Each structure stands twice: as C-alpha cells, then as structure tokens.
mmCIF file of C-alpha atoms in Angstrom:
data_model
loop_
_atom_site.group_PDB
_atom_site.id
_atom_site.type_symbol
_atom_site.label_atom_id
_atom_site.label_comp_id
_atom_site.label_asym_id
_atom_site.label_seq_id
_atom_site.Cartn_x
_atom_site.Cartn_y
_atom_site.Cartn_z
ATOM 1 C CA ALA F 1 -8.227 -16.087 -7.089
ATOM 2 C CA PRO F 2 -6.025 -14.074 -4.725
ATOM 3 C CA ALA F 3 -6.663 -10.349 -4.570
ATOM 4 C CA SER F 4 -4.813 -8.531 -7.307
ATOM 5 C CA ILE F 5 -4.818 -5.352 -9.328
ATOM 6 C CA GLN F 6 -4.617 -5.718 -13.080
ATOM 7 C CA LYS F 7 -4.658 -3.517 -16.148
ATOM 8 C CA ALA F 8 -5.930 -4.712 -19.510
ATOM 9 C CA THR F 9 -6.155 -3.253 -22.989
ATOM 10 C CA VAL F 10 -9.394 -4.132 -24.744
ATOM 11 C CA ALA F 11 -9.791 -3.526 -28.480
ATOM 12 C CA GLY F 12 -13.221 -2.324 -29.460
ATOM 13 C CA PRO F 13 -15.062 -1.362 -32.608
ATOM 14 C CA THR F 14 -14.216 1.632 -34.766
ATOM 15 C CA LEU F 15 -15.013 5.159 -33.599
ATOM 16 C CA SER F 16 -17.950 5.367 -36.020
ATOM 17 C CA SER F 17 -19.487 2.094 -34.812
ATOM 18 C CA THR F 18 -22.616 2.019 -32.682
ATOM 19 C CA VAL F 19 -21.826 -1.492 -31.403
ATOM 20 C CA PRO F 20 -21.338 -1.428 -27.624
ATOM 21 C CA VAL F 21 -18.237 -2.856 -25.983
ATOM 22 C CA LYS F 22 -19.024 -5.665 -23.559
ATOM 23 C CA ILE F 23 -16.392 -6.593 -20.993
ATOM 24 C CA THR F 24 -16.383 -10.103 -19.544
ATOM 25 C CA THR F 25 -13.663 -11.406 -17.274
ATOM 26 C CA GLY F 26 -14.224 -15.102 -16.729
ATOM 27 C CA ALA F 27 -13.285 -14.535 -13.092
ATOM 28 C CA THR F 28 -14.851 -16.662 -10.370
ATOM 29 C CA GLY F 29 -14.853 -13.890 -7.763
ATOM 30 C CA SER F 30 -15.806 -10.235 -7.680
ATOM 31 C CA VAL F 31 -14.209 -7.872 -10.164
ATOM 32 C CA TRP F 32 -14.295 -4.083 -9.895
ATOM 33 C CA ILE F 33 -13.513 -1.961 -12.924
ATOM 34 C CA ILE F 34 -12.200 1.309 -11.548
ATOM 35 C CA ALA F 35 -11.396 3.131 -14.770
ATOM 36 C CA ILE F 36 -11.932 2.990 -18.497
ATOM 37 C CA GLU F 37 -9.674 5.120 -20.666
ATOM 38 C CA PRO F 38 -11.046 5.186 -24.220
ATOM 39 C CA TYR F 39 -8.746 6.230 -27.026
ATOM 40 C CA ALA F 40 -8.252 5.802 -30.737
ATOM 41 C CA TYR F 41 -5.083 3.879 -31.591
ATOM 42 C CA GLY F 42 -2.412 6.159 -32.980
ATOM 43 C CA ASP F 43 -3.881 9.372 -31.562
ATOM 44 C CA ASN F 44 -1.702 11.506 -29.364
ATOM 45 C CA ARG F 45 -3.187 11.520 -25.902
ATOM 46 C CA LEU F 46 -2.660 12.683 -22.370
ATOM 47 C CA ILE F 47 -4.451 10.682 -19.705
ATOM 48 C CA ILE F 48 -4.871 12.195 -16.275
ATOM 49 C CA GLY F 49 -5.882 9.755 -13.563
ATOM 50 C CA ASN F 50 -7.070 11.778 -10.584
ATOM 51 C CA ALA F 51 -7.063 9.528 -7.546
ATOM 52 C CA GLY F 52 -8.099 12.215 -5.078
ATOM 53 C CA VAL F 53 -10.360 11.512 -2.138
ATOM 54 C CA SER F 54 -11.905 14.394 -0.207
ATOM 55 C CA GLY F 55 -10.679 14.528 3.383
ATOM 56 C CA SER F 56 -7.936 11.963 2.868
ATOM 57 C CA THR F 57 -4.675 11.865 4.787
ATOM 58 C CA LEU F 58 -1.300 10.309 4.095
ATOM 59 C CA GLY F 59 -2.047 7.548 6.583
ATOM 60 C CA GLY F 60 -5.148 6.644 4.602
ATOM 61 C CA TRP F 61 -3.191 6.446 1.357
ATOM 62 C CA LEU F 62 -0.713 4.035 2.903
ATOM 63 C CA GLN F 63 -3.187 2.019 4.970
ATOM 64 C CA THR F 64 -3.697 -1.676 4.380
ATOM 65 C CA SER F 65 -6.325 -3.807 6.042
ATOM 66 C CA GLY F 66 -4.106 -6.834 6.373
ATOM 67 C CA SER F 67 -0.806 -8.412 5.571
ATOM 68 C CA GLY F 68 -0.033 -8.228 1.869
ATOM 69 C CA ASN F 69 -3.178 -6.256 1.028
ATOM 70 C CA ALA F 70 -2.822 -4.934 -2.519
ATOM 71 C CA TRP F 71 -5.698 -2.462 -2.229
ATOM 72 C CA ASN F 72 -3.734 0.716 -1.635
ATOM 73 C CA VAL F 73 -1.695 3.193 -3.637
ATOM 74 C CA ILE F 74 1.499 1.161 -3.293
ATOM 75 C CA GLY F 75 -0.212 -1.772 -5.029
ATOM 76 C CA PHE F 76 -1.798 0.386 -7.725
ATOM 77 C CA LEU F 77 1.275 2.351 -8.835
ATOM 78 C CA PRO F 78 3.188 -0.482 -10.561
ATOM 79 C CA VAL F 79 0.036 -1.622 -12.357
ATOM 80 C CA TYR F 80 -1.174 1.791 -13.476
ATOM 81 C CA ALA F 81 2.441 2.744 -14.296
ATOM 82 C CA PRO F 82 2.037 6.508 -14.688
ATOM 83 C CA ASP F 83 4.668 8.582 -16.435
ATOM 84 C CA LEU F 84 4.246 11.320 -13.823
ATOM 85 C CA THR F 85 2.832 11.121 -10.304
ATOM 86 C CA ILE F 86 1.845 14.416 -8.719
ATOM 87 C CA ILE F 87 1.519 14.004 -4.958
ATOM 88 C CA ASP F 88 -0.739 16.707 -3.542
ATOM 89 C CA LEU F 89 -1.375 15.697 0.059
ATOM 90 C CA GLY F 90 -0.920 17.300 3.453
ATOM 91 C CA VAL F 91 -3.684 19.814 4.052
ATOM 92 C CA ASN F 92 -5.752 17.340 6.093
ATOM 93 C CA ASP F 93 -2.648 16.075 7.879
ATOM 94 C CA ALA F 94 -1.844 19.686 8.826
ATOM 95 C CA GLY F 95 -5.343 20.048 10.251
ATOM 96 C CA ALA F 96 -4.633 17.100 12.528
ATOM 97 C CA LEU F 97 -1.192 18.600 13.298
ATOM 98 C CA LEU F 98 0.629 15.480 12.107
ATOM 99 C CA ASP F 99 4.268 15.944 13.076
ATOM 100 C CA VAL F 100 6.673 16.911 10.310
ATOM 101 C CA ALA F 101 8.886 13.812 10.647
ATOM 102 C CA THR F 102 5.911 11.477 10.111
ATOM 103 C CA PHE F 103 4.645 13.612 7.222
ATOM 104 C CA ARG F 104 8.058 13.505 5.583
ATOM 105 C CA SER F 105 8.404 9.753 6.076
ATOM 106 C CA ARG F 106 4.974 9.037 4.592
ATOM 107 C CA MET F 107 5.571 11.337 1.617
ATOM 108 C CA GLN F 108 8.922 9.612 1.066
ATOM 109 C CA THR F 109 7.167 6.218 1.013
ATOM 110 C CA LEU F 110 4.650 7.411 -1.603
ATOM 111 C CA ALA F 111 7.288 9.102 -3.757
ATOM 112 C CA ASP F 112 9.636 6.130 -3.628
ATOM 113 C CA ALA F 113 6.807 3.767 -4.626
ATOM 114 C CA ALA F 114 5.918 5.959 -7.612
ATOM 115 C CA TYR F 115 9.558 6.211 -8.644
ATOM 116 C CA ALA F 116 10.021 2.439 -8.311
ATOM 117 C CA ALA F 117 7.013 2.015 -10.634
ATOM 118 C CA GLY F 118 8.874 4.014 -13.307
ATOM 119 C CA SER F 119 7.199 7.360 -12.666
ATOM 120 C CA ALA F 120 8.653 10.811 -12.384
ATOM 121 C CA VAL F 121 7.524 12.430 -9.119
ATOM 122 C CA LEU F 122 6.316 15.955 -8.445
ATOM 123 C CA PHE F 123 5.304 17.118 -4.996
ATOM 124 C CA LYS F 124 2.679 19.869 -5.026
ATOM 125 C CA THR F 125 2.429 21.848 -1.800
ATOM 126 C CA MET F 126 -0.939 23.088 -0.636
ATOM 127 C CA ILE F 127 -2.376 26.571 -0.955
ATOM 128 C CA PRO F 128 -2.077 28.182 2.493
ATOM 129 C CA SER F 129 -5.003 27.554 4.822
ATOM 130 C CA LEU F 130 -6.234 29.758 7.644
ATOM 131 C CA GLY F 131 -4.852 29.797 11.190
ATOM 132 C CA ASP F 132 -2.633 27.264 12.942
ATOM 133 C CA ARG F 133 -2.965 24.785 10.108
ATOM 134 C CA ALA F 134 -0.962 27.163 7.871
ATOM 135 C CA ILE F 135 2.018 27.018 10.245
ATOM 136 C CA ARG F 136 2.222 23.241 9.867
ATOM 137 C CA GLU F 137 1.646 23.507 6.083
ATOM 138 C CA GLY F 138 4.667 25.816 5.895
ATOM 139 C CA GLU F 139 6.743 23.272 7.791
ATOM 140 C CA TYR F 140 5.598 20.559 5.369
ATOM 141 C CA ALA F 141 6.584 22.731 2.384
ATOM 142 C CA VAL F 142 10.078 23.203 3.814
ATOM 143 C CA ALA F 143 10.415 19.458 4.413
ATOM 144 C CA LEU F 144 9.454 18.669 0.810
ATOM 145 C CA ARG F 145 11.824 21.280 -0.608
ATOM 146 C CA ASP F 146 14.807 20.672 1.652
ATOM 147 C CA SER F 147 14.906 17.269 3.327
ATOM 148 C CA MET F 148 13.755 14.562 0.922
ATOM 149 C CA SER F 149 16.290 12.036 -0.312
ATOM 150 C CA PRO F 150 16.412 11.713 -3.214
ATOM 151 C CA ARG F 151 15.180 15.209 -3.930
ATOM 152 C CA TYR F 152 12.045 15.082 -6.023
ATOM 153 C CA ALA F 153 10.669 18.070 -7.932
ATOM 154 C CA VAL F 154 8.453 20.416 -5.898
ATOM 155 C CA LEU F 155 5.765 22.776 -7.170
ATOM 156 C CA ASP F 156 5.645 25.045 -4.126
ATOM 157 C CA LEU F 157 2.232 26.698 -4.201
ATOM 158 C CA PHE F 158 2.397 27.358 -0.465
ATOM 159 C CA THR F 159 5.247 29.833 -0.933
ATOM 160 C CA HIS F 160 3.913 31.151 -4.245
ATOM 161 C CA TYR F 161 0.485 32.081 -2.857
ATOM 162 C CA GLY F 162 1.801 33.571 0.379
ATOM 163 C CA ALA F 163 -0.960 33.586 2.973
ATOM 164 C CA TRP F 164 -4.653 32.764 3.237
ATOM 165 C CA GLU F 165 -5.422 36.418 4.050
ATOM 166 C CA ARG F 166 -3.771 37.609 0.824
ATOM 167 C CA ASN F 167 -5.701 35.108 -1.290
ATOM 168 C CA ASN F 168 -8.963 35.833 0.531
ATOM 169 C CA ALA F 169 -8.545 39.566 -0.140
ATOM 170 C CA ARG F 170 -8.325 38.686 -3.855
ATOM 171 C CA GLY F 171 -11.634 36.827 -3.551
ATOM 172 C CA TRP F 172 -9.854 33.534 -4.182
ATOM 173 C CA MET F 173 -10.784 31.618 -0.997
ATOM 174 C CA ARG F 174 -14.140 29.887 -0.524
ATOM 175 C CA ASP F 175 -13.545 28.948 3.125
ATOM 176 C CA TRP F 176 -10.705 28.158 5.569
ATOM 177 C CA GLY F 177 -8.716 26.180 3.012
ATOM 178 C CA HIS F 178 -10.536 25.706 -0.269
ATOM 179 C CA GLY F 179 -10.081 28.050 -3.177
ATOM 180 C CA THR F 180 -12.621 29.437 -5.593
ATOM 181 C CA ASP F 181 -12.695 28.504 -9.260
ATOM 182 C CA ASP F 182 -10.602 31.624 -9.940
ATOM 183 C CA LEU F 183 -7.841 30.411 -7.637
ATOM 184 C CA TYR F 184 -7.780 26.950 -9.178
ATOM 185 C CA ARG F 185 -7.777 28.512 -12.650
ATOM 186 C CA ASP F 186 -4.694 30.495 -11.583
ATOM 187 C CA VAL F 187 -3.073 27.299 -10.240
ATOM 188 C CA GLY F 188 -3.735 25.594 -13.584
ATOM 189 C CA GLU F 189 -2.215 28.448 -15.537
#
C-alpha cells in the first residue's frame, strides 16, 4: 500500500505469563516496527520517546526524499501524538554556521508541526560549545527566546551554563561540545 506511518495498540498476555507476543501485520509490503512501548493497563506511566540522531541537523529533520514523503518528523508527530515535544537541536547547525534566520524558520516549522499534532512544545538550547560555534549558539538561543511566534517555552541551558571554559573548569566537558555524565546529571536535575 502507499507509504504510511501508523500506531497500533496490541493487547498481550498477563504480566505473569511466559507466552510470547507475536506481531503479524497482514501487509503485502515491508513493515518496520520502530518502537514497542510495553505497559500494564491501568498503571500510571511516563513514556519518553527519544528520537535523537548523533550529528543531525535541522535540515535533516525536515528533509524528505520526494513529494509527499511521510518518512520525516512532520509525518511522525501526528501519529505518535506526544503530550510534550522537547526540541533540542542546533549544535550541529551552529558548527556549520547556519544563519540565524534559517535556523529560526526551521525550528518554527518543527514547533508548529508538534503543536498542530496536539503537543506542548519546549525548546531546549544547547550547552555552550567551544570557539566560534558558541557565538552562533548564543544567537540561536536569543532567537528561540525572543523571536518565535507564537512564543513557545524555552529551557535556556546556553545562558544557564555560561561558557564552555566555565564548564570545562568544573570538569564537566568531555570535548569541544559534549558534556560528561556529571554535566548531564546536572541538566537532568
């Protein structure tokens, strides 16, 4: 059938059962299962779907390989239907010195798609990197805080953590832009 993204709820055996769950689709073409979220009906739960890809850029998140291609984040958001979408992109765009207007436009597209899918949106700015990249990251942080319309919530880690040199002196930086476990523990707290 035509390419599509679908979500299904499959009822399985009880938690104490040792019977495996077998998933069959009846589809005539290829089917890729990208996530399984097991839960017990009635239990309170928080599901975190981390869709991160190392080295990715905003252009990659919005890229399609053809007209009407559903295989990108814009196609996935209405199907996955998250309650909250945290958008944490920009560090790799800053490394390529993507101009601020393009960054802002692409972030707006992602945020608007999440919002249209019924999700609250939170922008998370990056932890400051080393060198020229940090200048562009600062410009991105300002754009997210001050020039988005509508204004979405912003968790501004760039301003909170100050500068790469400060974080490195604390022993919190592993390299030019990646933190240590201690830094990410602090971010989580």
